[in-house]
mmCIF file of N, CA and C in Angstrom:
data_model
loop_
_atom_site.group_PDB
_atom_site.id
_atom_site.type_symbol
_atom_site.label_atom_id
_atom_site.label_comp_id
_atom_site.label_asym_id
_atom_site.label_seq_id
_atom_site.Cartn_x
_atom_site.Cartn_y
_atom_site.Cartn_z
ATOM 1 N N GLY A 1 17.837 -6.000 17.964
ATOM 2 C CA GLY A 1 18.388 -4.705 17.717
ATOM 3 C C GLY A 1 17.428 -3.601 18.107
ATOM 4 N N GLU A 2 17.911 -2.414 18.008
ATOM 5 C CA GLU A 2 17.133 -1.218 18.320
ATOM 6 C C GLU A 2 16.470 -0.675 17.061
ATOM 7 N N PRO A 3 15.167 -0.350 17.140
ATOM 8 C CA PRO A 3 14.521 0.294 15.991
ATOM 9 C C PRO A 3 15.207 1.632 15.701
ATOM 10 N N SER A 4 15.428 1.910 14.426
ATOM 11 C CA SER A 4 16.101 3.151 14.056
ATOM 12 C C SER A 4 15.700 3.559 12.645
ATOM 13 N N HIS A 5 15.440 4.845 12.479
ATOM 14 C CA HIS A 5 15.123 5.342 11.139
ATOM 15 C C HIS A 5 16.361 5.286 10.236
ATOM 16 N N LYS A 6 17.546 5.219 10.841
ATOM 17 C CA LYS A 6 18.782 5.114 10.059
ATOM 18 C C LYS A 6 18.753 3.869 9.170
ATOM 19 N N VAL A 7 18.192 2.784 9.670
ATOM 20 C CA VAL A 7 18.093 1.546 8.892
ATOM 21 C C VAL A 7 17.228 1.782 7.652
ATOM 22 N N VAL A 8 16.125 2.503 7.814
ATOM 23 C CA VAL A 8 15.237 2.805 6.684
ATOM 24 C C VAL A 8 15.966 3.678 5.667
ATOM 25 N N ARG A 9 16.640 4.725 6.143
ATOM 26 C CA ARG A 9 17.382 5.614 5.226
ATOM 27 C C ARG A 9 18.448 4.831 4.456
ATOM 28 N N THR A 10 19.152 3.954 5.146
ATOM 29 C CA THR A 10 20.189 3.146 4.499
ATOM 30 C C THR A 10 19.578 2.224 3.446
ATOM 31 N N ALA A 11 18.440 1.618 3.763
ATOM 32 C CA ALA A 11 17.772 0.717 2.814
ATOM 33 C C ALA A 11 17.302 1.471 1.576
ATOM 34 N N ILE A 12 16.742 2.656 1.757
ATOM 35 C CA ILE A 12 16.297 3.464 0.612
ATOM 36 C C ILE A 12 17.497 3.857 -0.242
ATOM 37 N N HIS A 13 18.589 4.234 0.392
ATOM 38 C CA HIS A 13 19.816 4.579 -0.328
ATOM 39 C C HIS A 13 20.313 3.376 -1.135
ATOM 40 N N ALA A 14 20.276 2.197 -0.541
ATOM 41 C CA ALA A 14 20.713 0.981 -1.237
ATOM 42 C C ALA A 14 19.812 0.681 -2.431
ATOM 43 N N LEU A 15 18.500 0.842 -2.255
ATOM 44 C CA LEU A 15 17.574 0.604 -3.371
ATOM 45 C C LEU A 15 17.848 1.559 -4.527
ATOM 46 N N ALA A 16 18.156 2.808 -4.212
ATOM 47 C CA ALA A 16 18.445 3.795 -5.261
ATOM 48 C C ALA A 16 19.680 3.395 -6.060
ATOM 49 N N ARG A 17 20.598 2.698 -5.435
ATOM 50 C CA ARG A 17 21.826 2.257 -6.106
ATOM 51 C C ARG A 17 21.616 0.999 -6.949
ATOM 52 N N MET A 18 20.430 0.413 -6.869
ATOM 53 C CA MET A 18 20.177 -0.839 -7.581
ATOM 54 C C MET A 18 19.209 -0.653 -8.747
ATOM 55 N N GLN A 19 19.175 0.531 -9.322
ATOM 56 C CA GLN A 19 18.258 0.799 -10.423
ATOM 57 C C GLN A 19 18.442 -0.204 -11.556
ATOM 58 N N HIS A 20 19.662 -0.645 -11.774
ATOM 59 C CA HIS A 20 19.942 -1.604 -12.845
ATOM 60 C C HIS A 20 19.222 -2.932 -12.635
ATOM 61 N N ARG A 21 18.737 -3.199 -11.417
ATOM 62 C CA ARG A 21 18.028 -4.449 -11.136
ATOM 63 C C ARG A 21 16.519 -4.287 -11.260
ATOM 64 N N GLY A 22 16.050 -3.063 -11.556
ATOM 65 C CA GLY A 22 14.627 -2.772 -11.479
ATOM 66 C C GLY A 22 13.858 -2.804 -12.774
ATOM 67 N N ALA A 23 14.430 -3.276 -13.856
ATOM 68 C CA ALA A 23 13.715 -3.398 -15.131
ATOM 69 C C ALA A 23 13.023 -2.094 -15.518
ATOM 70 N N ILE A 24 13.797 -1.026 -15.687
ATOM 71 C CA ILE A 24 13.254 0.277 -16.079
ATOM 72 C C ILE A 24 13.022 0.283 -17.588
ATOM 73 N N LEU A 25 11.840 0.744 -17.999
ATOM 74 C CA LEU A 25 11.508 0.811 -19.421
ATOM 75 C C LEU A 25 12.108 2.053 -20.071
ATOM 76 N N ALA A 26 11.941 2.152 -21.376
ATOM 77 C CA ALA A 26 12.557 3.224 -22.152
ATOM 78 C C ALA A 26 12.107 4.613 -21.717
ATOM 79 N N ASP A 27 10.908 4.740 -21.139
ATOM 80 C CA ASP A 27 10.461 6.072 -20.717
ATOM 81 C C ASP A 27 11.217 6.563 -19.477
ATOM 82 N N GLY A 28 12.031 5.692 -18.876
ATOM 83 C CA GLY A 28 12.834 6.081 -17.723
ATOM 84 C C GLY A 28 12.057 6.235 -16.429
ATOM 85 N N LYS A 29 10.749 6.025 -16.474
ATOM 86 C CA LYS A 29 9.921 6.202 -15.280
ATOM 87 C C LYS A 29 9.128 4.957 -14.909
ATOM 88 N N THR A 30 9.029 4.011 -15.824
ATOM 89 C CA THR A 30 8.219 2.823 -15.583
ATOM 90 C C THR A 30 9.132 1.643 -15.282
ATOM 91 N N GLY A 31 8.866 0.978 -14.169
ATOM 92 C CA GLY A 31 9.659 -0.179 -13.789
ATOM 93 C C GLY A 31 8.805 -1.170 -13.037
ATOM 94 N N ASP A 32 9.418 -2.258 -12.634
ATOM 95 C CA ASP A 32 8.644 -3.271 -11.926
ATOM 96 C C ASP A 32 8.526 -2.975 -10.441
ATOM 97 N N GLY A 33 9.180 -1.939 -9.981
ATOM 98 C CA GLY A 33 9.009 -1.494 -8.609
ATOM 99 C C GLY A 33 9.773 -2.311 -7.592
ATOM 100 N N CYS A 34 9.837 -1.785 -6.415
ATOM 101 C CA CYS A 34 10.472 -2.453 -5.295
ATOM 102 C C CYS A 34 9.918 -1.809 -4.031
ATOM 103 N N GLY A 35 10.263 -2.351 -2.925
ATOM 104 C CA GLY A 35 9.758 -1.771 -1.690
ATOM 105 C C GLY A 35 10.522 -2.287 -0.498
ATOM 106 N N LEU A 36 10.104 -1.812 0.649
ATOM 107 C CA LEU A 36 10.692 -2.227 1.910
ATOM 108 C C LEU A 36 9.593 -2.804 2.785
ATOM 109 N N LEU A 37 9.914 -3.847 3.504
ATOM 110 C CA LEU A 37 8.985 -4.414 4.468
ATOM 111 C C LEU A 37 9.362 -3.855 5.834
ATOM 112 N N LEU A 38 8.452 -3.089 6.409
ATOM 113 C CA LEU A 38 8.712 -2.420 7.679
ATOM 114 C C LEU A 38 7.713 -2.861 8.736
ATOM 115 N N GLN A 39 8.031 -2.573 9.966
ATOM 116 C CA GLN A 39 7.088 -2.814 11.055
ATOM 117 C C GLN A 39 5.861 -1.934 10.833
ATOM 118 N N LYS A 40 4.704 -2.462 11.149
ATOM 119 C CA LYS A 40 3.456 -1.707 11.002
ATOM 120 C C LYS A 40 3.528 -0.464 11.890
ATOM 121 N N PRO A 41 3.296 0.726 11.336
ATOM 122 C CA PRO A 41 3.337 1.957 12.142
ATOM 123 C C PRO A 41 2.045 2.112 12.953
ATOM 124 N N ASP A 42 2.006 1.471 14.111
ATOM 125 C CA ASP A 42 0.794 1.408 14.929
ATOM 126 C C ASP A 42 0.239 2.792 15.250
ATOM 127 N N ARG A 43 1.080 3.696 15.683
ATOM 128 C CA ARG A 43 0.607 5.041 16.054
ATOM 129 C C ARG A 43 -0.064 5.725 14.865
ATOM 130 N N PHE A 44 0.537 5.594 13.680
ATOM 131 C CA PHE A 44 -0.037 6.198 12.477
ATOM 132 C C PHE A 44 -1.418 5.612 12.180
ATOM 133 N N PHE A 45 -1.526 4.275 12.181
ATOM 134 C CA PHE A 45 -2.812 3.663 11.846
ATOM 135 C C PHE A 45 -3.869 3.936 12.912
ATOM 136 N N ARG A 46 -3.472 4.062 14.153
ATOM 137 C CA ARG A 46 -4.442 4.421 15.192
ATOM 138 C C ARG A 46 -4.933 5.857 14.990
ATOM 139 N N MET A 47 -4.048 6.742 14.548
ATOM 140 C CA MET A 47 -4.445 8.114 14.249
ATOM 141 C C MET A 47 -5.424 8.135 13.066
ATOM 142 N N VAL A 48 -5.108 7.379 12.015
ATOM 143 C CA VAL A 48 -5.997 7.286 10.851
ATOM 144 C C VAL A 48 -7.362 6.763 11.281
ATOM 145 N N ALA A 49 -7.368 5.733 12.106
ATOM 146 C CA ALA A 49 -8.630 5.149 12.576
ATOM 147 C C ALA A 49 -9.428 6.159 13.391
ATOM 148 N N GLU A 50 -8.761 6.867 14.264
ATOM 149 C CA GLU A 50 -9.453 7.859 15.095
ATOM 150 C C GLU A 50 -10.073 8.961 14.236
ATOM 151 N N GLU A 51 -9.332 9.431 13.228
ATOM 152 C CA GLU A 51 -9.857 10.476 12.332
ATOM 153 C C GLU A 51 -11.132 10.034 11.629
ATOM 154 N N ARG A 52 -11.262 8.728 11.414
ATOM 155 C CA ARG A 52 -12.418 8.192 10.692
ATOM 156 C C ARG A 52 -13.452 7.545 11.627
ATOM 157 N N SER A 53 -13.232 7.693 12.921
ATOM 158 C CA SER A 53 -14.120 7.102 13.939
ATOM 159 C C SER A 53 -14.201 5.582 13.827
ATOM 160 N N TRP A 54 -13.083 4.946 13.463
ATOM 161 C CA TRP A 54 -13.004 3.491 13.424
ATOM 162 C C TRP A 54 -12.445 3.017 14.760
ATOM 163 N N ARG A 55 -12.933 1.900 15.246
ATOM 164 C CA ARG A 55 -12.412 1.305 16.483
ATOM 165 C C ARG A 55 -11.464 0.170 16.128
ATOM 166 N N LEU A 56 -10.208 0.334 16.485
ATOM 167 C CA LEU A 56 -9.223 -0.729 16.263
ATOM 168 C C LEU A 56 -9.064 -1.540 17.542
ATOM 169 N N ALA A 57 -9.013 -2.843 17.388
ATOM 170 C CA ALA A 57 -8.734 -3.728 18.516
ATOM 171 C C ALA A 57 -7.260 -3.602 18.892
ATOM 172 N N LYS A 58 -6.886 -4.216 19.999
ATOM 173 C CA LYS A 58 -5.476 -4.208 20.396
ATOM 174 C C LYS A 58 -4.623 -4.819 19.288
ATOM 175 N N ASN A 59 -5.078 -5.941 18.747
ATOM 176 C CA ASN A 59 -4.386 -6.599 17.638
ATOM 177 C C ASN A 59 -5.210 -6.402 16.371
ATOM 178 N N TYR A 60 -4.571 -5.953 15.326
ATOM 179 C CA TYR A 60 -5.251 -5.712 14.056
ATOM 180 C C TYR A 60 -4.249 -5.892 12.919
ATOM 181 N N ALA A 61 -4.772 -5.981 11.727
ATOM 182 C CA ALA A 61 -3.925 -6.104 10.538
ATOM 183 C C ALA A 61 -4.324 -5.022 9.546
ATOM 184 N N VAL A 62 -3.413 -4.700 8.659
ATOM 185 C CA VAL A 62 -3.678 -3.753 7.577
ATOM 186 C C VAL A 62 -3.347 -4.466 6.279
ATOM 187 N N GLY A 63 -4.283 -4.475 5.358
ATOM 188 C CA GLY A 63 -4.059 -5.106 4.062
ATOM 189 C C GLY A 63 -3.865 -4.057 2.981
ATOM 190 N N MET A 64 -2.912 -4.294 2.099
ATOM 191 C CA MET A 64 -2.716 -3.421 0.931
ATOM 192 C C MET A 64 -3.455 -4.052 -0.234
ATOM 193 N N MET A 65 -4.415 -3.340 -0.773
ATOM 194 C CA MET A 65 -5.236 -3.854 -1.866
ATOM 195 C C MET A 65 -4.981 -3.035 -3.126
ATOM 196 N N PHE A 66 -4.762 -3.734 -4.215
ATOM 197 C CA PHE A 66 -4.555 -3.106 -5.511
ATOM 198 C C PHE A 66 -5.806 -3.379 -6.325
ATOM 199 N N LEU A 67 -6.648 -2.359 -6.441
ATOM 200 C CA LEU A 67 -7.981 -2.504 -7.021
ATOM 201 C C LEU A 67 -8.059 -1.839 -8.384
ATOM 202 N N SER A 68 -9.103 -2.180 -9.105
ATOM 203 C CA SER A 68 -9.372 -1.563 -10.401
ATOM 204 C C SER A 68 -9.695 -0.085 -10.214
ATOM 205 N N GLN A 69 -9.351 0.718 -11.197
ATOM 206 C CA GLN A 69 -9.750 2.133 -11.190
ATOM 207 C C GLN A 69 -11.244 2.267 -11.447
ATOM 208 N N ASN A 70 -11.844 1.235 -12.016
ATOM 209 C CA ASN A 70 -13.284 1.224 -12.260
ATOM 210 C C ASN A 70 -13.991 1.027 -10.918
ATOM 211 N N GLU A 71 -14.819 1.995 -10.522
ATOM 212 C CA GLU A 71 -15.443 1.962 -9.193
ATOM 213 C C GLU A 71 -16.298 0.722 -8.972
ATOM 214 N N GLU A 72 -17.042 0.311 -9.984
ATOM 215 C CA GLU A 72 -17.896 -0.870 -9.837
ATOM 216 C C GLU A 72 -17.053 -2.125 -9.578
ATOM 217 N N GLU A 73 -15.961 -2.282 -10.327
ATOM 218 C CA GLU A 73 -15.074 -3.432 -10.126
ATOM 219 C C GLU A 73 -14.373 -3.361 -8.771
ATOM 220 N N ALA A 74 -13.965 -2.160 -8.367
ATOM 221 C CA ALA A 74 -13.318 -1.993 -7.061
ATOM 222 C C ALA A 74 -14.287 -2.352 -5.943
ATOM 223 N N ARG A 75 -15.532 -1.925 -6.068
ATOM 224 C CA ARG A 75 -16.553 -2.231 -5.059
ATOM 225 C C ARG A 75 -16.753 -3.745 -4.946
ATOM 226 N N ALA A 76 -16.795 -4.419 -6.096
ATOM 227 C CA ALA A 76 -16.959 -5.878 -6.099
ATOM 228 C C ALA A 76 -15.764 -6.551 -5.418
ATOM 229 N N SER A 77 -14.573 -6.052 -5.675
ATOM 230 C CA SER A 77 -13.372 -6.623 -5.048
ATOM 231 C C SER A 77 -13.395 -6.420 -3.540
ATOM 232 N N ARG A 78 -13.786 -5.231 -3.100
ATOM 233 C CA ARG A 78 -13.886 -4.977 -1.662
ATOM 234 C C ARG A 78 -14.868 -5.948 -1.006
ATOM 235 N N ARG A 79 -15.996 -6.154 -1.675
ATOM 236 C CA ARG A 79 -17.023 -7.060 -1.138
ATOM 237 C C ARG A 79 -16.457 -8.478 -0.984
ATOM 238 N N ILE A 80 -15.727 -8.950 -2.001
ATOM 239 C CA ILE A 80 -15.132 -10.293 -1.944
ATOM 240 C C ILE A 80 -14.136 -10.383 -0.787
ATOM 241 N N VAL A 81 -13.283 -9.377 -0.645
ATOM 242 C CA VAL A 81 -12.307 -9.373 0.453
ATOM 243 C C VAL A 81 -13.032 -9.442 1.793
ATOM 244 N N GLU A 82 -14.060 -8.620 1.964
ATOM 245 C CA GLU A 82 -14.797 -8.603 3.230
ATOM 246 C C GLU A 82 -15.482 -9.939 3.501
ATOM 247 N N GLU A 83 -16.065 -10.539 2.468
ATOM 248 C CA GLU A 83 -16.726 -11.841 2.638
ATOM 249 C C GLU A 83 -15.724 -12.919 3.034
ATOM 250 N N GLU A 84 -14.575 -12.935 2.376
ATOM 251 C CA GLU A 84 -13.559 -13.948 2.689
ATOM 252 C C GLU A 84 -12.996 -13.758 4.097
ATOM 253 N N LEU A 85 -12.831 -12.515 4.507
ATOM 254 C CA LEU A 85 -12.364 -12.268 5.872
ATOM 255 C C LEU A 85 -13.406 -12.713 6.893
ATOM 256 N N GLN A 86 -14.676 -12.450 6.601
ATOM 257 C CA GLN A 86 -15.746 -12.892 7.500
ATOM 258 C C GLN A 86 -15.752 -14.414 7.626
ATOM 259 N N ASN A 87 -15.453 -15.110 6.533
ATOM 260 C CA ASN A 87 -15.366 -16.576 6.577
ATOM 261 C C ASN A 87 -14.283 -17.049 7.546
ATOM 262 N N GLU A 88 -13.322 -16.187 7.814
ATOM 263 C CA GLU A 88 -12.227 -16.502 8.743
ATOM 264 C C GLU A 88 -12.444 -15.826 10.098
ATOM 265 N N THR A 89 -13.661 -15.377 10.346
ATOM 266 C CA THR A 89 -14.058 -14.654 11.571
ATOM 267 C C THR A 89 -13.258 -13.373 11.792
ATOM 268 N N LEU A 90 -12.924 -12.715 10.705
ATOM 269 C CA LEU A 90 -12.258 -11.411 10.752
ATOM 270 C C LEU A 90 -13.200 -10.376 10.152
ATOM 271 N N SER A 91 -12.956 -9.113 10.448
ATOM 272 C CA SER A 91 -13.821 -8.069 9.893
ATOM 273 C C SER A 91 -12.996 -6.873 9.442
ATOM 274 N N VAL A 92 -13.583 -6.085 8.586
ATOM 275 C CA VAL A 92 -12.961 -4.864 8.078
ATOM 276 C C VAL A 92 -13.591 -3.689 8.816
ATOM 277 N N VAL A 93 -12.751 -2.852 9.428
ATOM 278 C CA VAL A 93 -13.302 -1.681 10.117
ATOM 279 C C VAL A 93 -13.499 -0.518 9.159
ATOM 280 N N GLY A 94 -12.798 -0.536 8.031
ATOM 281 C CA GLY A 94 -12.953 0.535 7.057
ATOM 282 C C GLY A 94 -11.940 0.420 5.934
ATOM 283 N N TRP A 95 -12.161 1.218 4.926
ATOM 284 C CA TRP A 95 -11.272 1.288 3.762
ATOM 285 C C TRP A 95 -10.780 2.720 3.628
ATOM 286 N N ARG A 96 -9.537 2.870 3.193
ATOM 287 C CA ARG A 96 -9.034 4.211 2.882
ATOM 288 C C ARG A 96 -8.167 4.132 1.642
ATOM 289 N N GLU A 97 -8.239 5.176 0.839
ATOM 290 C CA GLU A 97 -7.373 5.265 -0.333
ATOM 291 C C GLU A 97 -5.994 5.720 0.138
ATOM 292 N N VAL A 98 -4.957 5.042 -0.324
ATOM 293 C CA VAL A 98 -3.592 5.381 0.059
ATOM 294 C C VAL A 98 -3.139 6.574 -0.777
ATOM 295 N N PRO A 99 -2.636 7.628 -0.140
ATOM 296 C CA PRO A 99 -2.143 8.773 -0.908
ATOM 297 C C PRO A 99 -0.976 8.347 -1.808
ATOM 298 N N THR A 100 -1.025 8.749 -3.047
ATOM 299 C CA THR A 100 0.040 8.440 -4.005
ATOM 300 C C THR A 100 0.396 9.702 -4.783
ATOM 301 N N ASN A 101 1.489 9.655 -5.518
ATOM 302 C CA ASN A 101 1.913 10.775 -6.352
ATOM 303 C C ASN A 101 2.110 10.282 -7.781
ATOM 304 N N PRO A 102 1.038 10.244 -8.583
ATOM 305 C CA PRO A 102 1.149 9.733 -9.948
ATOM 306 C C PRO A 102 1.981 10.628 -10.869
ATOM 307 N N ASP A 103 2.327 11.841 -10.415
ATOM 308 C CA ASP A 103 3.127 12.747 -11.249
ATOM 309 C C ASP A 103 4.514 12.191 -11.544
ATOM 310 N N VAL A 104 5.004 11.281 -10.715
ATOM 311 C CA VAL A 104 6.350 10.736 -10.921
ATOM 312 C C VAL A 104 6.346 9.522 -11.843
ATOM 313 N N LEU A 105 5.162 9.084 -12.271
ATOM 314 C CA LEU A 105 5.057 7.875 -13.089
ATOM 315 C C LEU A 105 5.132 8.188 -14.574
ATOM 316 N N GLY A 106 5.639 7.218 -15.316
ATOM 317 C CA GLY A 106 5.658 7.326 -16.764
ATOM 318 C C GLY A 106 4.299 6.982 -17.349
ATOM 319 N N GLU A 107 4.150 7.257 -18.634
ATOM 320 C CA GLU A 107 2.881 7.004 -19.328
ATOM 321 C C GLU A 107 2.458 5.540 -19.235
ATOM 322 N N ILE A 108 3.423 4.659 -19.388
ATOM 323 C CA ILE A 108 3.115 3.229 -19.378
ATOM 324 C C ILE A 108 2.599 2.812 -17.999
ATOM 325 N N ALA A 109 3.272 3.259 -16.952
ATOM 326 C CA ALA A 109 2.828 2.931 -15.592
ATOM 327 C C ALA A 109 1.457 3.536 -15.312
ATOM 328 N N LEU A 110 1.233 4.753 -15.763
ATOM 329 C CA LEU A 110 -0.066 5.401 -15.541
ATOM 330 C C LEU A 110 -1.205 4.634 -16.202
ATOM 331 N N SER A 111 -0.918 4.020 -17.342
ATOM 332 C CA SER A 111 -1.977 3.318 -18.072
ATOM 333 C C SER A 111 -2.472 2.071 -17.335
ATOM 334 N N SER A 112 -1.681 1.566 -16.385
ATOM 335 C CA SER A 112 -2.110 0.375 -15.642
ATOM 336 C C SER A 112 -2.123 0.616 -14.132
ATOM 337 N N LEU A 113 -2.120 1.863 -13.737
ATOM 338 C CA LEU A 113 -2.073 2.216 -12.321
ATOM 339 C C LEU A 113 -3.314 1.722 -11.589
ATOM 340 N N PRO A 114 -3.145 0.911 -10.548
ATOM 341 C CA PRO A 114 -4.313 0.463 -9.781
ATOM 342 C C PRO A 114 -4.720 1.523 -8.759
ATOM 343 N N ARG A 115 -5.899 1.348 -8.218
ATOM 344 C CA ARG A 115 -6.338 2.135 -7.068
ATOM 345 C C ARG A 115 -5.766 1.391 -5.862
ATOM 346 N N ILE A 116 -5.008 2.081 -5.034
ATOM 347 C CA ILE A 116 -4.376 1.429 -3.891
ATOM 348 C C ILE A 116 -5.139 1.823 -2.633
ATOM 349 N N GLU A 117 -5.653 0.822 -1.950
ATOM 350 C CA GLU A 117 -6.426 1.063 -0.733
ATOM 351 C C GLU A 117 -5.953 0.144 0.379
ATOM 352 N N GLN A 118 -6.239 0.575 1.598
ATOM 353 C CA GLN A 118 -5.961 -0.249 2.777
ATOM 354 C C GLN A 118 -7.278 -0.491 3.475
#
């Protein structure tokens, strides 16, 4: 098929109609979440890499990491990820914090909110 943003809009619309499947808590803002699996936005990640002076190979991967808000624990987790990737002859060109909007979260979700990095 042809890539189209219409497919993404339709999927988001469908997810909004399935709130009853999302285990929403009494605060009306905390749930188990859902998402969409999309093609990696190569142009976007190349722009991010360029802004940070990172060199991306022709083929690369992006990992979503859910880390502790505690900086020391997050640093330890990053180190473990990098070591394990090196064991597989892979390397990390850099880390970035993923922009989020915690204002839309309920108190319960905020209390366990991870630091999300790529």
